[in-house]
mmCIF file of C-alpha atoms in Angstrom:
data_model
loop_
_atom_site.group_PDB
_atom_site.id
_atom_site.type_symbol
_atom_site.label_atom_id
_atom_site.label_comp_id
_atom_site.label_asym_id
_atom_site.label_seq_id
_atom_site.Cartn_x
_atom_site.Cartn_y
_atom_site.Cartn_z
ATOM 1 C CA MET X 1 123.279 205.773 -39.488
ATOM 2 C CA SER X 2 123.301 202.518 -41.339
ATOM 3 C CA GLY X 3 119.522 202.155 -41.514
ATOM 4 C CA ASP X 4 119.267 203.772 -44.933
ATOM 5 C CA HIS X 5 120.176 201.230 -47.580
ATOM 6 C CA SER X 6 119.208 203.411 -50.530
ATOM 7 C CA SER X 7 122.119 203.031 -52.920
ATOM 8 C CA ALA X 8 121.644 205.616 -55.697
ATOM 9 C CA ALA X 9 123.910 208.356 -54.341
ATOM 10 C CA ILE X 10 126.657 206.042 -53.124
ATOM 11 C CA ALA X 11 126.538 204.032 -56.368
ATOM 12 C CA GLU X 12 127.186 207.202 -58.349
ATOM 13 C CA ARG X 13 130.167 208.075 -56.157
ATOM 14 C CA VAL X 14 131.550 204.546 -56.437
ATOM 15 C CA ARG X 15 131.290 204.624 -60.231
ATOM 16 C CA HIS X 16 133.082 207.969 -60.273
ATOM 17 C CA VAL X 17 135.921 206.768 -58.030
ATOM 18 C CA GLU X 18 136.170 203.530 -60.006
ATOM 19 C CA ALA X 19 136.507 205.501 -63.251
ATOM 20 C CA LEU X 20 139.257 207.668 -61.729
ATOM 21 C CA LEU X 21 141.161 204.623 -60.471
ATOM 22 C CA GLU X 22 140.935 202.979 -63.889
ATOM 23 C CA GLU X 23 142.000 206.191 -65.629
ATOM 24 C CA ARG X 24 145.117 206.356 -63.446
ATOM 25 C CA GLY X 25 145.947 202.735 -64.056
ATOM 26 C CA LEU X 26 145.394 201.664 -60.447
ATOM 27 C CA LEU X 27 142.588 199.295 -61.452
ATOM 28 C CA ASP X 28 142.119 197.235 -64.594
ATOM 29 C CA ASP X 29 138.915 197.648 -66.577
ATOM 30 C CA GLY X 30 136.125 195.831 -64.746
ATOM 31 C CA GLU X 31 138.449 194.548 -62.009
ATOM 32 C CA ILE X 32 136.016 195.399 -59.194
ATOM 33 C CA ASP X 33 133.133 193.558 -60.858
ATOM 34 C CA ARG X 34 135.407 190.589 -61.445
ATOM 35 C CA ARG X 35 136.544 190.545 -57.792
ATOM 36 C CA ILE X 36 132.929 190.749 -56.577
ATOM 37 C CA ASP X 37 131.926 187.911 -58.910
ATOM 38 C CA GLU X 38 134.795 185.813 -57.541
ATOM 39 C CA PHE X 39 133.748 186.586 -53.977
ATOM 40 C CA LEU X 40 130.136 185.575 -54.601
ATOM 41 C CA ALA X 41 130.979 182.557 -56.772
ATOM 42 C CA GLY X 42 129.913 179.410 -55.014
ATOM 43 C CA GLY X 43 128.268 181.313 -52.166
ATOM 44 C CA SER X 44 124.952 179.520 -51.651
ATOM 45 C CA PRO X 45 122.737 178.206 -48.840
ATOM 46 C CA ALA X 46 123.440 174.777 -50.347
ATOM 47 C CA ASN X 47 126.841 174.982 -48.614
ATOM 48 C CA GLY X 48 125.300 175.630 -45.212
ATOM 49 C CA ALA X 49 122.795 172.835 -45.858
ATOM 50 C CA ARG X 50 125.607 170.403 -46.712
ATOM 51 C CA ILE X 51 127.481 171.300 -43.506
ATOM 52 C CA THR X 52 124.288 170.814 -41.491
ATOM 53 C CA ALA X 53 123.442 167.434 -43.003
ATOM 54 C CA HIS X 54 126.987 166.218 -42.367
ATOM 55 C CA ALA X 55 126.790 167.410 -38.748
ATOM 56 C CA TRP X 56 123.496 165.489 -38.366
ATOM 57 C CA VAL X 57 124.971 162.174 -39.525
ATOM 58 C CA ASP X 58 128.473 162.489 -38.031
ATOM 59 C CA ALA X 59 128.588 163.371 -34.326
ATOM 60 C CA ASP X 60 132.390 163.751 -34.335
ATOM 61 C CA PHE X 61 132.194 166.241 -37.197
ATOM 62 C CA ARG X 62 129.482 168.129 -35.316
ATOM 63 C CA GLU X 63 131.789 168.411 -32.323
ATOM 64 C CA ARG X 64 134.684 169.674 -34.474
ATOM 65 C CA LEU X 65 132.329 172.116 -36.215
ATOM 66 C CA LEU X 66 131.175 173.666 -32.955
ATOM 67 C CA ALA X 67 134.752 173.840 -31.605
ATOM 68 C CA ASP X 68 136.538 175.232 -34.701
ATOM 69 C CA ALA X 69 134.185 175.837 -37.609
ATOM 70 C CA ASN X 70 136.830 177.232 -39.982
ATOM 71 C CA ALA X 71 138.852 174.009 -39.761
ATOM 72 C CA ALA X 72 135.803 171.732 -39.873
ATOM 73 C CA ILE X 73 134.276 173.166 -43.052
ATOM 74 C CA ARG X 74 137.598 172.708 -44.852
ATOM 75 C CA GLU X 75 136.987 168.959 -44.467
ATOM 76 C CA LEU X 76 134.035 169.495 -46.843
ATOM 77 C CA GLY X 77 136.071 171.608 -49.259
ATOM 78 C CA LEU X 78 134.510 174.856 -48.035
ATOM 79 C CA SER X 79 136.241 177.956 -46.722
ATOM 80 C CA MET X 80 135.662 181.408 -45.269
ATOM 81 C CA ALA X 81 138.745 182.734 -47.096
ATOM 82 C CA GLY X 82 136.965 184.046 -50.196
ATOM 83 C CA GLY X 83 137.400 187.711 -49.269
ATOM 84 C CA LEU X 84 140.548 189.701 -48.547
ATOM 85 C CA GLN X 85 141.213 187.681 -45.379
ATOM 86 C CA GLU X 86 139.740 184.540 -43.861
ATOM 87 C CA GLN X 87 136.805 185.396 -41.629
ATOM 88 C CA ARG X 88 136.282 183.564 -38.376
ATOM 89 C CA LEU X 89 133.197 181.360 -38.472
ATOM 90 C CA LYS X 90 131.224 180.526 -35.345
ATOM 91 C CA VAL X 91 128.712 177.702 -35.694
ATOM 92 C CA VAL X 92 126.085 177.111 -33.028
ATOM 93 C CA ALA X 93 123.631 174.206 -32.874
ATOM 94 C CA ASN X 94 120.017 174.230 -31.788
ATOM 95 C CA THR X 95 118.942 171.667 -29.215
ATOM 96 C CA ALA X 96 115.675 170.735 -27.534
ATOM 97 C CA SER X 97 116.415 173.302 -24.812
ATOM 98 C CA GLU X 98 118.196 176.122 -26.685
ATOM 99 C CA HIS X 99 117.452 177.958 -29.934
ATOM 100 C CA HIS X 100 119.935 180.298 -31.640
ATOM 101 C CA VAL X 101 119.179 183.173 -33.983
ATOM 102 C CA VAL X 102 121.621 185.485 -35.785
ATOM 103 C CA VAL X 103 121.387 189.195 -36.557
ATOM 104 C CA CYS X 104 123.759 192.052 -37.321
ATOM 105 C CA THR X 105 122.333 195.048 -35.493
ATOM 106 C CA LEU X 106 124.885 197.529 -36.886
ATOM 107 C CA CYS X 107 124.693 196.616 -40.583
ATOM 108 C CA SER X 108 124.267 193.270 -42.312
ATOM 109 C CA CYS X 109 127.309 191.038 -41.558
ATOM 110 C CA TYR X 110 126.537 187.579 -42.927
ATOM 111 C CA PRO X 111 128.426 184.407 -44.005
ATOM 112 C CA ILE X 112 128.023 184.905 -47.769
ATOM 113 C CA ALA X 113 130.278 181.945 -48.630
ATOM 114 C CA LEU X 114 127.947 179.537 -46.831
ATOM 115 C CA LEU X 115 124.548 181.212 -47.282
ATOM 116 C CA GLY X 116 124.881 183.324 -50.441
ATOM 117 C CA PRO X 117 123.795 186.978 -50.461
ATOM 118 C CA SER X 118 121.597 187.857 -47.479
ATOM 119 C CA PRO X 119 117.798 188.198 -47.770
ATOM 120 C CA ALA X 120 116.280 191.709 -47.730
ATOM 121 C CA TRP X 121 114.575 191.159 -44.356
ATOM 122 C CA TYR X 122 117.938 190.369 -42.727
ATOM 123 C CA LYS X 123 119.072 193.891 -43.648
ATOM 124 C CA SER X 124 115.831 195.585 -42.619
ATOM 125 C CA GLU X 125 115.859 197.927 -39.663
ATOM 126 C CA ALA X 126 112.777 196.166 -38.279
ATOM 127 C CA TYR X 127 114.505 192.762 -38.014
ATOM 128 C CA ARG X 128 117.796 194.220 -36.791
ATOM 129 C CA SER X 129 116.269 196.281 -34.016
ATOM 130 C CA ARG X 130 113.513 193.941 -32.910
ATOM 131 C CA VAL X 131 115.078 190.483 -32.825
ATOM 132 C CA VAL X 132 117.546 191.393 -30.049
ATOM 133 C CA ARG X 133 114.743 192.777 -27.909
ATOM 134 C CA ASP X 134 111.908 190.337 -28.572
ATOM 135 C CA PRO X 135 113.243 187.265 -30.401
ATOM 136 C CA ARG X 136 110.305 185.089 -29.393
ATOM 137 C CA GLY X 137 107.834 187.553 -30.887
ATOM 138 C CA VAL X 138 109.863 188.013 -34.082
ATOM 139 C CA LEU X 139 110.263 184.244 -34.541
ATOM 140 C CA ARG X 140 106.510 183.852 -34.092
ATOM 141 C CA GLU X 141 106.014 186.305 -36.960
ATOM 142 C CA PHE X 142 108.281 184.060 -39.042
ATOM 143 C CA GLY X 143 105.935 181.204 -38.196
ATOM 144 C CA LEU X 144 108.250 179.613 -35.637
ATOM 145 C CA GLU X 145 106.532 179.045 -32.299
ATOM 146 C CA LEU X 146 109.077 177.824 -29.744
ATOM 147 C CA PRO X 147 108.070 176.035 -26.538
ATOM 148 C CA ALA X 148 107.987 178.437 -23.578
ATOM 149 C CA ASP X 149 110.863 176.616 -21.864
ATOM 150 C CA THR X 150 113.224 176.800 -24.873
ATOM 151 C CA ARG X 151 116.029 179.241 -24.100
ATOM 152 C CA ILE X 152 116.759 181.725 -26.884
ATOM 153 C CA THR X 153 120.259 182.996 -27.615
ATOM 154 C CA VAL X 154 120.606 185.889 -30.044
ATOM 155 C CA TRP X 155 124.022 186.384 -31.704
ATOM 156 C CA ASP X 156 124.838 189.915 -32.811
ATOM 157 C CA ALA X 157 127.245 189.453 -35.738
ATOM 158 C CA SER X 158 128.296 193.083 -35.785
ATOM 159 C CA ALA X 159 132.084 192.583 -35.609
ATOM 160 C CA GLU X 160 134.648 190.193 -37.121
ATOM 161 C CA SER X 161 133.056 186.734 -36.837
ATOM 162 C CA ARG X 162 130.331 185.309 -39.019
ATOM 163 C CA TYR X 163 127.705 182.929 -37.644
ATOM 164 C CA MET X 164 125.703 179.955 -38.813
ATOM 165 C CA VAL X 165 123.036 177.974 -36.983
ATOM 166 C CA VAL X 166 122.769 174.186 -37.269
ATOM 167 C CA PRO X 167 119.037 173.499 -36.977
ATOM 168 C CA ARG X 168 117.711 170.413 -35.184
ATOM 169 C CA ARG X 169 117.354 167.307 -37.319
ATOM 170 C CA PRO X 170 113.647 166.703 -37.939
ATOM 171 C CA GLU X 171 112.070 163.563 -36.544
ATOM 172 C CA GLY X 172 111.308 160.738 -38.939
ATOM 173 C CA THR X 173 114.385 161.355 -41.112
ATOM 174 C CA GLU X 174 116.416 158.350 -39.912
ATOM 175 C CA GLY X 175 116.322 156.587 -43.267
ATOM 176 C CA MET X 176 117.333 159.579 -45.373
ATOM 177 C CA SER X 177 120.655 159.966 -47.142
ATOM 178 C CA GLU X 178 122.954 162.895 -46.381
ATOM 179 C CA ALA X 179 121.993 164.548 -49.691
ATOM 180 C CA GLU X 180 118.284 164.130 -48.918
ATOM 181 C CA LEU X 181 118.819 165.609 -45.464
ATOM 182 C CA ALA X 182 120.614 168.615 -46.970
ATOM 183 C CA GLY X 183 117.529 169.157 -49.134
ATOM 184 C CA LEU X 184 115.454 169.755 -45.996
ATOM 185 C CA VAL X 185 117.588 172.662 -44.757
ATOM 186 C CA THR X 186 116.518 176.217 -45.602
ATOM 187 C CA ARG X 187 118.360 179.529 -45.492
ATOM 188 C CA LYS X 188 116.075 180.686 -42.686
ATOM 189 C CA GLY X 189 116.931 177.546 -40.748
ATOM 190 C CA LEU X 190 120.632 178.434 -41.024
ATOM 191 C CA ILE X 191 119.967 181.959 -39.684
ATOM 192 C CA GLY X 192 117.651 180.670 -36.963
ATOM 193 C CA THR X 193 114.344 182.141 -38.126
ATOM 194 C CA ALA X 194 112.917 178.722 -39.097
ATOM 195 C CA ALA X 195 113.027 175.317 -37.405
ATOM 196 C CA VAL X 196 114.967 173.677 -40.289
ATOM 197 C CA MET R 1 150.096 191.645 -24.972
ATOM 198 C CA PRO R 2 148.058 189.008 -23.135
ATOM 199 C CA ASP R 3 144.277 189.175 -23.261
ATOM 200 C CA ARG R 4 142.819 191.234 -20.465
ATOM 201 C CA PHE R 5 139.813 188.953 -19.922
ATOM 202 C CA VAL R 6 139.120 185.230 -19.897
ATOM 203 C CA PRO R 7 135.838 183.349 -20.334
ATOM 204 C CA GLY R 8 133.657 183.727 -17.257
ATOM 205 C CA ASP R 9 134.838 187.246 -16.419
ATOM 206 C CA PRO R 10 132.094 189.786 -15.744
ATOM 207 C CA VAL R 11 132.652 192.921 -17.833
ATOM 208 C CA ARG R 12 130.935 196.227 -18.307
ATOM 209 C CA ALA R 13 130.517 197.698 -21.791
ATOM 210 C CA GLY R 14 131.796 201.250 -22.112
ATOM 211 C CA THR R 15 129.465 204.210 -22.257
ATOM 212 C CA CYS R 16 131.406 206.527 -24.559
ATOM 213 C CA ASP R 17 129.599 207.730 -27.651
ATOM 214 C CA PRO R 18 132.320 208.459 -30.209
ATOM 215 C CA THR R 19 131.697 210.929 -32.999
ATOM 216 C CA GLY R 20 132.968 208.503 -35.640
ATOM 217 C CA HIS R 21 132.476 204.858 -36.510
ATOM 218 C CA THR R 22 132.285 202.320 -33.690
ATOM 219 C CA ARG R 23 131.287 198.686 -33.356
ATOM 220 C CA LEU R 24 130.008 199.141 -29.809
ATOM 221 C CA PRO R 25 126.234 198.919 -30.265
ATOM 222 C CA ARG R 26 124.299 201.530 -28.337
ATOM 223 C CA TYR R 27 122.010 198.976 -26.694
ATOM 224 C CA VAL R 28 124.858 197.331 -24.724
ATOM 225 C CA ARG R 29 126.560 200.509 -23.497
ATOM 226 C CA GLY R 30 126.938 200.507 -19.724
ATOM 227 C CA ALA R 31 125.513 197.000 -19.372
ATOM 228 C CA VAL R 32 127.247 194.187 -17.493
ATOM 229 C CA GLY R 33 127.729 190.862 -19.277
ATOM 230 C CA GLN R 34 129.988 187.846 -19.109
ATOM 231 C CA VAL R 35 132.848 186.911 -21.423
ATOM 232 C CA ALA R 36 131.835 183.677 -23.161
ATOM 233 C CA GLU R 37 134.756 183.137 -25.533
ATOM 234 C CA VAL R 38 137.685 184.879 -27.208
ATOM 235 C CA ALA R 39 136.628 185.523 -30.809
ATOM 236 C CA GLY R 40 140.052 186.258 -32.263
ATOM 237 C CA HIS R 41 142.339 189.287 -32.300
ATOM 238 C CA HIS R 42 141.814 192.301 -34.544
ATOM 239 C CA PRO R 43 142.701 195.985 -34.751
ATOM 240 C CA LEU R 44 140.041 198.228 -33.236
ATOM 241 C CA ALA R 45 137.338 198.895 -35.837
ATOM 242 C CA ASP R 46 137.028 202.523 -34.722
ATOM 243 C CA ASP R 47 140.707 203.142 -35.603
ATOM 244 C CA ARG R 48 140.548 201.350 -38.948
ATOM 245 C CA ALA R 49 137.506 203.390 -39.971
ATOM 246 C CA ARG R 50 139.626 206.514 -39.412
ATOM 247 C CA GLY R 51 142.438 205.171 -41.549
ATOM 248 C CA LEU R 52 144.628 204.336 -38.534
ATOM 249 C CA PRO R 53 146.324 200.953 -38.242
ATOM 250 C CA GLY R 54 144.838 200.280 -34.802
ATOM 251 C CA THR R 55 146.337 198.103 -32.088
ATOM 252 C CA VAL R 56 145.540 194.424 -32.436
ATOM 253 C CA GLN R 57 143.558 193.309 -29.410
ATOM 254 C CA ALA R 58 141.229 190.538 -28.320
ATOM 255 C CA VAL R 59 137.615 190.540 -29.476
ATOM 256 C CA TYR R 60 135.255 188.678 -27.144
ATOM 257 C CA HIS R 61 131.835 187.072 -27.367
ATOM 258 C CA VAL R 62 130.148 188.774 -24.411
ATOM 259 C CA ARG R 63 126.840 187.380 -23.231
ATOM 260 C CA PHE R 64 124.205 189.704 -21.791
ATOM 261 C CA ALA R 65 120.905 188.824 -20.143
ATOM 262 C CA ALA R 66 118.080 190.565 -22.021
ATOM 263 C CA VAL R 67 116.730 191.899 -18.756
ATOM 264 C CA ASP R 68 120.026 193.785 -18.211
ATOM 265 C CA LEU R 69 119.793 195.354 -21.681
ATOM 266 C CA PHE R 70 116.102 196.080 -22.067
ATOM 267 C CA GLY R 71 114.612 195.619 -18.621
ATOM 268 C CA ALA R 72 112.622 192.630 -19.840
ATOM 269 C CA GLY R 73 112.986 189.325 -21.653
ATOM 270 C CA ASP R 74 114.183 185.844 -20.682
ATOM 271 C CA HIS R 75 116.696 185.428 -23.541
ATOM 272 C CA THR R 76 120.375 186.278 -23.838
ATOM 273 C CA VAL R 77 122.186 188.336 -26.457
ATOM 274 C CA THR R 78 125.802 187.565 -27.304
ATOM 275 C CA VAL R 79 127.688 190.514 -28.770
ATOM 276 C CA GLU R 80 131.228 190.638 -30.146
ATOM 277 C CA LEU R 81 133.151 193.418 -28.432
ATOM 278 C CA TRP R 82 136.732 194.647 -28.706
ATOM 279 C CA GLU R 83 138.774 194.687 -25.504
ATOM 280 C CA ASP R 84 138.932 198.518 -25.512
ATOM 281 C CA TYR R 85 135.116 198.616 -25.238
ATOM 282 C CA LEU R 86 135.154 196.670 -21.973
ATOM 283 C CA GLU R 87 136.107 197.386 -18.407
ATOM 284 C CA PRO R 88 136.388 194.899 -15.563
ATOM 285 C CA THR R 89 133.660 194.852 -12.971
ATOM 286 C CA THR R 90 134.024 193.060 -9.678
ATOM 287 C CA ASP R 91 130.469 192.142 -9.054
ATOM 288 C CA HIS R 92 127.674 191.364 -11.449
ATOM 289 C CA GLN R 93 125.372 192.909 -8.867
ATOM 290 C CA ASP R 94 126.917 196.338 -9.290
ATOM 291 C CA LYS R 95 124.717 196.762 -12.336
ATOM 292 C CA GLU R 96 122.007 197.403 -9.755
ATOM 293 C CA ALA R 97 123.927 200.368 -8.328
ATOM 294 C CA PRO R 98 122.285 203.754 -8.840
#
């Protein structure tokens, strides 16, 4: 069962296997740490915020983003190819009538390149088990009260794709620059547990 | 091999409970949903977890009504499911069958 995220025992095993692989010349000293650092380098919610702000100001980009997110984010110099293989990205956009929220019920699949490492609550058994069953109640606990007629779509990211939500552009932001708009977007907004 | 399903098709999630790793979440097993989109082609996760190469097959975004999964709720849940997890169903109503 993947609910137990205690890492002490597995960390010890990993260190042991790593030492054996290094001893036999299959891995260079510190190669795993270096690969992990490379994978995480540049992974930050600032990337998701930049994509969102661009989608807010450029309707054509928004359309391309929702149709083929992997291709669209390359226009901004971003990519989902930081790991061993490029991961498919699915971007969904909130509207006045529909709100999206992302979870991985089986573990903690997450678009690290665009959002950075995931928050602890995203990996918690409580969030993973409850948001598929009662998203409206869970969002309320996050402080997000949606109108009763807003449809909620939950995306279970438990397979090969990764997901990002484009929140709705707040009212009264018409005069703001793209960089200022990006500054409004939060990590929770990109997961769907906050309005922006 | 061509994809077995296209968007709009009603499908039923399998009910098997394998002893090893699977990416078929328990809460969708046996439920009827609708294919929303093809989400790429990948070897079956269950095979890869056992060290087997696995046959490359379609993975689908399948949309379920919460009421069909939990008996309550007005939302939908979209789950990514490998083709092997799904079987065709002729009628969405047959979820009501005993």
